[in-house]
């Protein structure tokens, strides 16, 4: 049915109507007083969201723009870096780092497993000459629905003392607690189409004082992504280039909504929704792809063992107007993924579970007792009693 499509993909994610409407305003000049007021408010709210007093800068681009900016602003040709890789986005970090001629050492974990903080500790402690200039990793690995132990890994990076941490928090910011200053994270990258409840098009990068020090010494080529330009202009509540002004309207609105809900509530909602989906899926007799103990609150990957993942996705869309995501690379056809981050409420959770039960009943009838998943999901949600 037209206009009833529900996105339950791990990006893009659904957008509140007030955010969509905000985008429909006429653009304003980006050198105007009105834009300065807008920028000032946005910058303050972005710092709140990142739990930091550092600069949080906005680039027009998708999440990968922030990732690339993170690398080119802190590093120089042939710098030695450690990259965590346990999925598609970990691989992307390695690709970006290699594209710029960095000396990349990869710390791998199998897909579906978390990165081992001990592996980072060992390499970092062995680096007595302090040749490692950055440790680069993905917090919530969207391709496998694994959440990595950022707090522990970042602690080992801080102990090293020289390497900066550069973290892809694209599906974890606004989803799970990341106290940037308290944990001492140097660079946090994110994009608008995930936890921000916005359309794609804006990338965010938060930079610590240590990251700015690295920025001064970094010699990798950059122009549009040269964050020193963004920093200089952000002091004056301005932007070096023409920003996507209408997305800034949306950003202001969505940050207002997030602030009203509060960080604690946002994190709790995502945790409960992820638990509801995980329990429901298991009650339906399906297996989760991510290992126990490291499941992301943003997205759930589910194994498609005795049915075609693609037919489930098609039936969910054709019968229920719900869009889920498939697997990437070698997981294509082997898993499917439910995104439950951003603008998602209890109703969406029950709806997707009920629709999945109906669909699975359709494609593997003898394996399914309808209502089991729904009951499991309901038990995980905290429902008001009055
Ligand atoms: C979505 C996503 C990105 C960003 O991808 P873009 O298509 O560039 O926005 C990066 N990392 C993770 C973990 C993601 O989920």
GROMACS .gro file of C-alpha atoms and ligand atoms in nm:
model
  401
    1UNK     CA    1   0.000   0.000   0.000
    2UNK     CA    2   0.138   0.336  -0.099
    3UNK     CA    3   0.284   0.551   0.182
    4UNK     CA    4   0.249   0.271   0.436
    5UNK     CA    5   0.596   0.130   0.387
    6UNK     CA    6   0.771   0.064   0.719
    7UNK     CA    7   1.147   0.055   0.707
    8UNK     CA    8   1.293  -0.189   0.953
    9UNK     CA    9   1.634  -0.184   0.794
   10UNK     CA   10   1.950  -0.079   0.979
   11UNK     CA   11   1.961   0.238   0.771
   12UNK     CA   12   1.792   0.421   0.630
   13UNK     CA   13   1.548   0.427   0.921
   14UNK     CA   14   1.198   0.575   0.961
   15UNK     CA   15   1.170   0.953   0.994
   16UNK     CA   16   0.918   1.133   1.219
   17UNK     CA   17   0.666   1.347   1.033
   18UNK     CA   18   0.776   1.669   1.205
   19UNK     CA   19   1.129   1.604   1.082
   20UNK     CA   20   1.010   1.547   0.726
   21UNK     CA   21   0.800   1.863   0.745
   22UNK     CA   22   1.092   2.066   0.876
   23UNK     CA   23   1.278   1.975   0.558
   24UNK     CA   24   1.002   2.128   0.350
   25UNK     CA   25   1.083   2.481   0.463
   26UNK     CA   26   1.241   2.718   0.216
   27UNK     CA   27   1.619   2.712   0.237
   28UNK     CA   28   1.780   3.005   0.417
   29UNK     CA   29   2.113   3.158   0.326
   30UNK     CA   30   2.399   2.978   0.493
   31UNK     CA   31   2.574   3.309   0.562
   32UNK     CA   32   2.267   3.456   0.730
   33UNK     CA   33   2.204   3.537   1.094
   34UNK     CA   34   1.920   3.280   1.092
   35UNK     CA   35   2.162   3.009   0.991
   36UNK     CA   36   2.402   3.107   1.269
   37UNK     CA   37   2.122   3.067   1.523
   38UNK     CA   38   2.037   2.727   1.376
   39UNK     CA   39   2.400   2.613   1.377
   40UNK     CA   40   2.451   2.727   1.734
   41UNK     CA   41   2.159   2.523   1.858
   42UNK     CA   42   2.256   2.218   1.654
   43UNK     CA   43   2.617   2.224   1.776
   44UNK     CA   44   2.508   2.236   2.135
   45UNK     CA   45   2.263   1.949   2.090
   46UNK     CA   46   2.521   1.738   1.905
   47UNK     CA   47   2.759   1.779   2.198
   48UNK     CA   48   2.480   1.666   2.429
   49UNK     CA   49   2.417   1.360   2.211
   50UNK     CA   50   2.786   1.270   2.208
   51UNK     CA   51   2.825   1.343   2.581
   52UNK     CA   52   3.120   1.564   2.506
   53UNK     CA   53   3.258   1.916   2.532
   54UNK     CA   54   3.455   1.854   2.211
   55UNK     CA   55   3.366   1.981   1.867
   56UNK     CA   56   3.108   1.777   1.680
   57UNK     CA   57   3.126   1.880   1.316
   58UNK     CA   58   2.878   1.817   1.038
   59UNK     CA   59   2.977   1.729   0.683
   60UNK     CA   60   2.739   1.692   0.391
   61UNK     CA   61   2.774   1.327   0.294
   62UNK     CA   62   2.687   0.978   0.415
   63UNK     CA   63   2.844   0.804   0.714
   64UNK     CA   64   3.147   0.695   0.513
   65UNK     CA   65   3.236   1.062   0.460
   66UNK     CA   66   3.286   1.095   0.836
   67UNK     CA   67   3.495   0.775   0.836
   68UNK     CA   68   3.721   0.905   0.560
   69UNK     CA   69   3.744   1.245   0.731
   70UNK     CA   70   3.847   1.070   1.052
   71UNK     CA   71   4.138   0.905   0.876
   72UNK     CA   72   4.265   1.189   0.659
   73UNK     CA   73   4.256   1.436   0.946
   74UNK     CA   74   4.455   1.241   1.201
   75UNK     CA   75   4.711   1.043   1.001
   76UNK     CA   76   4.998   1.067   0.755
   77UNK     CA   77   5.124   0.848   0.469
   78UNK     CA   78   5.260   0.509   0.588
   79UNK     CA   79   5.147   0.561   0.947
   80UNK     CA   80   5.101   0.233   1.129
   81UNK     CA   81   4.739   0.174   1.232
   82UNK     CA   82   4.544  -0.113   1.386
   83UNK     CA   83   4.205  -0.189   1.232
   84UNK     CA   84   3.943  -0.406   1.398
   85UNK     CA   85   3.761  -0.617   1.141
   86UNK     CA   86   3.470  -0.847   1.223
   87UNK     CA   87   3.230  -0.761   0.944
   88UNK     CA   88   3.153  -0.555   0.638
   89UNK     CA   89   3.210  -0.218   0.805
   90UNK     CA   90   3.533  -0.330   0.967
   91UNK     CA   91   3.644  -0.425   0.617
   92UNK     CA   92   3.549  -0.080   0.496
   93UNK     CA   93   3.781   0.080   0.753
   94UNK     CA   94   4.063  -0.138   0.624
   95UNK     CA   95   3.984  -0.034   0.266
   96UNK     CA   96   3.978   0.337   0.347
   97UNK     CA   97   4.301   0.311   0.547
   98UNK     CA   98   4.476   0.121   0.263
   99UNK     CA   99   4.342   0.363   0.003
  100UNK     CA  100   4.543   0.635   0.180
  101UNK     CA  101   4.860   0.430   0.197
  102UNK     CA  102   4.855   0.359   0.568
  103UNK     CA  103   5.043   0.063   0.711
  104UNK     CA  104   4.743  -0.139   0.822
  105UNK     CA  105   4.755  -0.422   1.072
  106UNK     CA  106   4.421  -0.599   1.094
  107UNK     CA  107   4.284  -0.751   1.413
  108UNK     CA  108   4.017  -0.989   1.299
  109UNK     CA  109   3.736  -1.181   1.458
  110UNK     CA  110   3.504  -1.414   1.270
  111UNK     CA  111   3.179  -1.258   1.148
  112UNK     CA  112   2.917  -1.296   1.421
  113UNK     CA  113   3.177  -1.275   1.699
  114UNK     CA  114   3.298  -0.964   1.877
  115UNK     CA  115   3.647  -0.818   1.850
  116UNK     CA  116   3.867  -0.944   2.131
  117UNK     CA  117   3.984  -0.653   2.351
  118UNK     CA  118   4.279  -0.868   2.463
  119UNK     CA  119   4.407  -0.889   2.107
  120UNK     CA  120   4.422  -0.508   2.102
  121UNK     CA  121   4.585  -0.493   2.445
  122UNK     CA  122   4.861  -0.735   2.343
  123UNK     CA  123   4.956  -0.548   2.025
  124UNK     CA  124   4.934  -0.208   2.192
  125UNK     CA  125   5.144  -0.313   2.491
  126UNK     CA  126   5.407  -0.466   2.265
  127UNK     CA  127   5.445  -0.134   2.081
  128UNK     CA  128   5.715   0.014   2.302
  129UNK     CA  129   5.842   0.249   2.026
  130UNK     CA  130   5.488   0.387   2.003
  131UNK     CA  131   5.470   0.338   1.629
  132UNK     CA  132   5.095   0.279   1.626
  133UNK     CA  133   4.929   0.608   1.541
  134UNK     CA  134   4.564   0.505   1.546
  135UNK     CA  135   4.331   0.224   1.638
  136UNK     CA  136   4.031   0.213   1.410
  137UNK     CA  137   3.718   0.011   1.472
  138UNK     CA  138   3.345  -0.027   1.433
  139UNK     CA  139   3.133  -0.012   1.746
  140UNK     CA  140   2.807  -0.166   1.623
  141UNK     CA  141   2.892  -0.393   1.328
  142UNK     CA  142   2.569  -0.357   1.131
  143UNK     CA  143   2.646  -0.637   0.887
  144UNK     CA  144   2.647  -0.906   1.157
  145UNK     CA  145   2.456  -0.726   1.437
  146UNK     CA  146   2.751  -0.757   1.673
  147UNK     CA  147   2.832  -0.487   1.926
  148UNK     CA  148   3.201  -0.457   2.003
  149UNK     CA  149   3.333  -0.383   2.352
  150UNK     CA  150   3.436  -0.026   2.278
  151UNK     CA  151   3.487   0.066   2.642
  152UNK     CA  152   3.751  -0.204   2.699
  153UNK     CA  153   3.926  -0.157   2.367
  154UNK     CA  154   3.936   0.218   2.413
  155UNK     CA  155   4.084   0.171   2.758
  156UNK     CA  156   4.375  -0.021   2.604
  157UNK     CA  157   4.419   0.255   2.345
  158UNK     CA  158   4.436   0.515   2.622
  159UNK     CA  159   4.697   0.308   2.803
  160UNK     CA  160   4.911   0.313   2.488
  161UNK     CA  161   4.914   0.692   2.514
  162UNK     CA  162   4.998   0.783   2.154
  163UNK     CA  163   4.746   0.613   1.924
  164UNK     CA  164   4.418   0.795   1.870
  165UNK     CA  165   4.094   0.598   1.864
  166UNK     CA  166   3.879   0.639   1.555
  167UNK     CA  167   3.541   0.475   1.591
  168UNK     CA  168   3.253   0.411   1.355
  169UNK     CA  169   2.951   0.471   1.578
  170UNK     CA  170   2.708   0.494   1.289
  171UNK     CA  171   2.459   0.245   1.437
  172UNK     CA  172   2.545   0.305   1.801
  173UNK     CA  173   2.521   0.679   1.856
  174UNK     CA  174   2.173   0.756   1.986
  175UNK     CA  175   2.125   0.384   2.047
  176UNK     CA  176   2.361   0.280   2.325
  177UNK     CA  177   2.560   0.472   2.585
  178UNK     CA  178   2.887   0.618   2.447
  179UNK     CA  179   3.020   0.873   2.696
  180UNK     CA  180   3.288   1.017   2.467
  181UNK     CA  181   3.470   1.232   2.723
  182UNK     CA  182   3.439   0.989   3.012
  183UNK     CA  183   3.582   0.702   2.808
  184UNK     CA  184   3.833   0.928   2.633
  185UNK     CA  185   3.739   0.842   2.276
  186UNK     CA  186   3.918   1.058   2.019
  187UNK     CA  187   3.711   1.040   1.702
  188UNK     CA  188   3.347   0.934   1.668
  189UNK     CA  189   3.193   0.904   1.322
  190UNK     CA  190   2.822   0.876   1.246
  191UNK     CA  191   2.560   0.941   0.979
  192UNK     CA  192   2.212   1.089   0.979
  193UNK     CA  193   2.012   0.794   0.844
  194UNK     CA  194   2.049   0.567   1.148
  195UNK     CA  195   1.987   0.657   1.512
  196UNK     CA  196   1.932   1.021   1.422
  197UNK     CA  197   1.589   0.943   1.269
  198UNK     CA  198   1.673   1.149   0.962
  199UNK     CA  199   1.706   1.092   0.591
  200UNK     CA  200   2.058   1.016   0.465
  201UNK     CA  201   2.286   1.306   0.377
  202UNK     CA  202   2.467   1.432   0.684
  203UNK     CA  203   2.780   1.289   0.843
  204UNK     CA  204   2.900   1.378   1.190
  205UNK     CA  205   3.246   1.371   1.334
  206UNK     CA  206   3.337   1.441   1.694
  207UNK     CA  207   3.704   1.520   1.766
  208UNK     CA  208   3.888   1.521   2.099
  209UNK     CA  209   4.172   1.762   2.185
  210UNK     CA  210   4.414   1.477   2.116
  211UNK     CA  211   4.256   1.422   1.777
  212UNK     CA  212   4.302   1.793   1.697
  213UNK     CA  213   4.670   1.766   1.794
  214UNK     CA  214   4.698   1.477   1.549
  215UNK     CA  215   4.512   1.690   1.293
  216UNK     CA  216   4.784   1.957   1.308
  217UNK     CA  217   5.053   1.700   1.222
  218UNK     CA  218   4.854   1.497   0.970
  219UNK     CA  219   4.972   1.522   0.611
  220UNK     CA  220   4.724   1.301   0.423
  221UNK     CA  221   4.567   1.494   0.132
  222UNK     CA  222   4.236   1.660   0.208
  223UNK     CA  223   4.032   1.959   0.110
  224UNK     CA  224   3.655   1.913   0.139
  225UNK     CA  225   3.719   1.693   0.442
  226UNK     CA  226   3.978   1.921   0.601
  227UNK     CA  227   3.822   1.954   0.943
  228UNK     CA  228   4.029   2.258   1.035
  229UNK     CA  229   3.803   2.457   0.797
  230UNK     CA  230   3.495   2.321   0.970
  231UNK     CA  231   3.637   2.396   1.311
  232UNK     CA  232   3.727   2.756   1.226
  233UNK     CA  233   3.384   2.828   1.086
  234UNK     CA  234   3.192   2.640   1.355
  235UNK     CA  235   3.334   2.882   1.613
  236UNK     CA  236   3.138   3.147   1.424
  237UNK     CA  237   2.838   2.912   1.388
  238UNK     CA  238   2.902   2.881   1.020
  239UNK     CA  239   3.012   2.625   0.767
  240UNK     CA  240   3.302   2.637   0.519
  241UNK     CA  241   3.088   2.527   0.223
  242UNK     CA  242   2.719   2.537   0.138
  243UNK     CA  243   2.572   2.281   0.376
  244UNK     CA  244   2.259   2.078   0.306
  245UNK     CA  245   2.049   2.347   0.471
  246UNK     CA  246   1.719   2.160   0.463
  247UNK     CA  247   1.878   1.863   0.635
  248UNK     CA  248   1.993   2.104   0.904
  249UNK     CA  249   1.625   2.194   0.961
  250UNK     CA  250   1.555   1.824   1.001
  251UNK     CA  251   1.853   1.784   1.232
  252UNK     CA  252   1.737   2.062   1.459
  253UNK     CA  253   1.394   1.900   1.487
  254UNK     CA  254   1.519   1.547   1.546
  255UNK     CA  255   1.769   1.658   1.811
  256UNK     CA  256   1.484   1.838   1.986
  257UNK     CA  257   1.284   1.514   1.986
  258UNK     CA  258   1.582   1.315   2.114
  259UNK     CA  259   1.655   1.563   2.387
  260UNK     CA  260   1.294   1.551   2.502
  261UNK     CA  261   1.303   1.171   2.526
  262UNK     CA  262   1.639   1.181   2.705
  263UNK     CA  263   1.946   0.966   2.654
  264UNK     CA  264   1.860   0.716   2.927
  265UNK     CA  265   1.515   0.650   2.779
  266UNK     CA  266   1.654   0.626   2.428
  267UNK     CA  267   1.910   0.365   2.534
  268UNK     CA  268   1.651   0.171   2.737
  269UNK     CA  269   1.405   0.168   2.448
  270UNK     CA  270   1.665   0.026   2.211
  271UNK     CA  271   1.772  -0.234   2.463
  272UNK     CA  272   1.416  -0.350   2.525
  273UNK     CA  273   1.330  -0.358   2.158
  274UNK     CA  274   1.638  -0.560   2.076
  275UNK     CA  275   1.564  -0.803   2.355
  276UNK     CA  276   1.204  -0.835   2.238
  277UNK     CA  277   1.315  -0.913   1.883
  278UNK     CA  278   1.584  -1.156   1.998
  279UNK     CA  279   1.343  -1.348   2.225
  280UNK     CA  280   1.070  -1.351   1.965
  281UNK     CA  281   1.300  -1.485   1.697
  282UNK     CA  282   1.427  -1.762   1.921
  283UNK     CA  283   1.074  -1.849   2.032
  284UNK     CA  284   0.990  -1.891   1.664
  285UNK     CA  285   1.261  -2.155   1.642
  286UNK     CA  286   1.510  -1.940   1.449
  287UNK     CA  287   1.873  -1.877   1.542
  288UNK     CA  288   2.041  -1.546   1.597
  289UNK     CA  289   2.355  -1.487   1.395
  290UNK     CA  290   2.549  -1.282   1.650
  291UNK     CA  291   2.701  -1.468   1.942
  292UNK     CA  292   2.539  -1.444   2.283
  293UNK     CA  293   2.672  -1.155   2.488
  294UNK     CA  294   2.761  -0.926   2.196
  295UNK     CA  295   2.429  -0.855   2.027
  296UNK     CA  296   2.375  -0.502   1.903
  297UNK     CA  297   2.074  -0.311   2.033
  298UNK     CA  298   2.040  -0.152   1.687
  299UNK     CA  299   1.989  -0.447   1.457
  300UNK     CA  300   1.930  -0.823   1.474
  301UNK     CA  301   2.071  -1.067   1.221
  302UNK     CA  302   1.883  -1.395   1.193
  303UNK     CA  303   1.993  -1.715   1.026
  304UNK     CA  304   1.783  -1.843   0.741
  305UNK     CA  305   1.863  -2.212   0.765
  306UNK     CA  306   1.561  -2.394   0.629
  307UNK     CA  307   1.404  -2.124   0.413
  308UNK     CA  308   1.501  -1.869   0.150
  309UNK     CA  309   1.587  -1.539   0.314
  310UNK     CA  310   1.492  -1.363  -0.008
  311UNK     CA  311   1.140  -1.507  -0.013
  312UNK     CA  312   1.087  -1.401   0.347
  313UNK     CA  313   1.196  -1.047   0.259
  314UNK     CA  314   0.969  -1.036  -0.046
  315UNK     CA  315   0.668  -1.171   0.141
  316UNK     CA  316   0.721  -0.928   0.428
  317UNK     CA  317   0.717  -0.646   0.179
  318UNK     CA  318   0.437  -0.771  -0.043
  319UNK     CA  319   0.199  -0.876   0.232
  320UNK     CA  320   0.283  -0.633   0.509
  321UNK     CA  321   0.469  -0.338   0.356
  322UNK     CA  322   0.758  -0.399   0.593
  323UNK     CA  323   1.110  -0.375   0.456
  324UNK     CA  324   1.379  -0.585   0.622
  325UNK     CA  325   1.742  -0.618   0.512
  326UNK     CA  326   1.923  -0.916   0.368
  327UNK     CA  327   2.278  -1.031   0.438
  328UNK     CA  328   2.584  -0.876   0.276
  329UNK     CA  329   2.860  -1.052   0.083
  330UNK     CA  330   2.894  -1.421   0.179
  331UNK     CA  331   2.594  -1.383   0.411
  332UNK     CA  332   2.363  -1.301   0.122
  333UNK     CA  333   2.077  -1.549   0.141
  334UNK     CA  334   2.213  -1.690   0.467
  335UNK     CA  335   2.083  -1.427   0.704
  336UNK     CA  336   1.831  -1.146   0.712
  337UNK     CA  337   1.839  -0.843   0.938
  338UNK     CA  338   1.579  -0.648   1.129
  339UNK     CA  339   1.671  -0.288   1.202
  340UNK     CA  340   1.521  -0.153   1.522
  341UNK     CA  341   1.701   0.173   1.570
  342UNK     CA  342   1.588   0.530   1.565
  343UNK     CA  343   1.221   0.612   1.529
  344UNK     CA  344   1.089   0.274   1.642
  345UNK     CA  345   0.815   0.218   1.900
  346UNK     CA  346   0.662  -0.086   2.072
  347UNK     CA  347   0.399  -0.107   1.801
  348UNK     CA  348   0.664  -0.152   1.532
  349UNK     CA  349   0.819  -0.436   1.728
  350UNK     CA  350   0.494  -0.628   1.772
  351UNK     CA  351   0.399  -0.558   1.414
  352UNK     CA  352   0.720  -0.696   1.267
  353UNK     CA  353   0.707  -1.002   1.492
  354UNK     CA  354   0.345  -1.077   1.402
  355UNK     CA  355   0.415  -1.029   1.032
  356UNK     CA  356   0.717  -1.257   1.057
  357UNK     CA  357   0.513  -1.527   1.227
  358UNK     CA  358   0.255  -1.513   0.952
  359UNK     CA  359   0.524  -1.520   0.686
  360UNK     CA  360   0.723  -1.802   0.840
  361UNK     CA  361   0.404  -2.000   0.885
  362UNK     CA  362   0.364  -1.959   0.513
  363UNK     CA  363   0.710  -2.074   0.412
  364UNK     CA  364   0.779  -2.344   0.672
  365UNK     CA  365   0.431  -2.442   0.798
  366UNK     CA  366   0.518  -2.754   0.995
  367UNK     CA  367   0.777  -2.576   1.208
  368UNK     CA  368   0.570  -2.293   1.338
  369UNK     CA  369   0.340  -2.242   1.629
  370UNK     CA  370   0.187  -1.902   1.578
  371UNK     CA  371   0.179  -1.664   1.870
  372UNK     CA  372   0.495  -1.789   2.035
  373UNK     CA  373   0.716  -1.509   1.904
  374UNK     CA  374   0.456  -1.248   1.982
  375UNK     CA  375   0.420  -1.371   2.340
  376UNK     CA  376   0.796  -1.366   2.387
  377UNK     CA  377   0.819  -1.014   2.247
  378UNK     CA  378   0.537  -0.882   2.464
  379UNK     CA  379   0.708  -1.021   2.773
  380UNK     CA  380   1.021  -0.819   2.698
  381UNK     CA  381   0.849  -0.487   2.646
  382UNK     CA  382   0.778  -0.274   2.947
  383UNK     CA  383   0.414  -0.188   2.895
  384UNK     CA  384   0.238   0.071   3.105
  385UNK     CA  385  -0.037  -0.072   3.324
  386UNK     CA  386  -0.236   0.250   3.346
  387LIG     C1  387   2.535   0.257   0.760
  387LIG     C2  388   2.669   0.239   0.815
  387LIG     C3  389   2.778   0.316   0.771
  387LIG     C4  390   2.768   0.428   0.673
  387LIG     O1  391   2.739   0.395   0.549
  387LIG     P1  392   2.698   0.508   0.446
  387LIG     O2  393   2.628   0.433   0.340
  387LIG     O3  394   2.820   0.576   0.403
  387LIG     O4  395   2.608   0.603   0.522
  387LIG     C5  396   2.901   0.297   0.831
  387LIG     N1  397   2.916   0.209   0.928
  387LIG     C6  398   2.815   0.135   0.976
  387LIG     C7  399   2.841   0.041   1.089
  387LIG     C8  400   2.687   0.147   0.921
  387LIG     O5  401   2.586   0.077   0.968
   0.00000   0.00000   0.00000
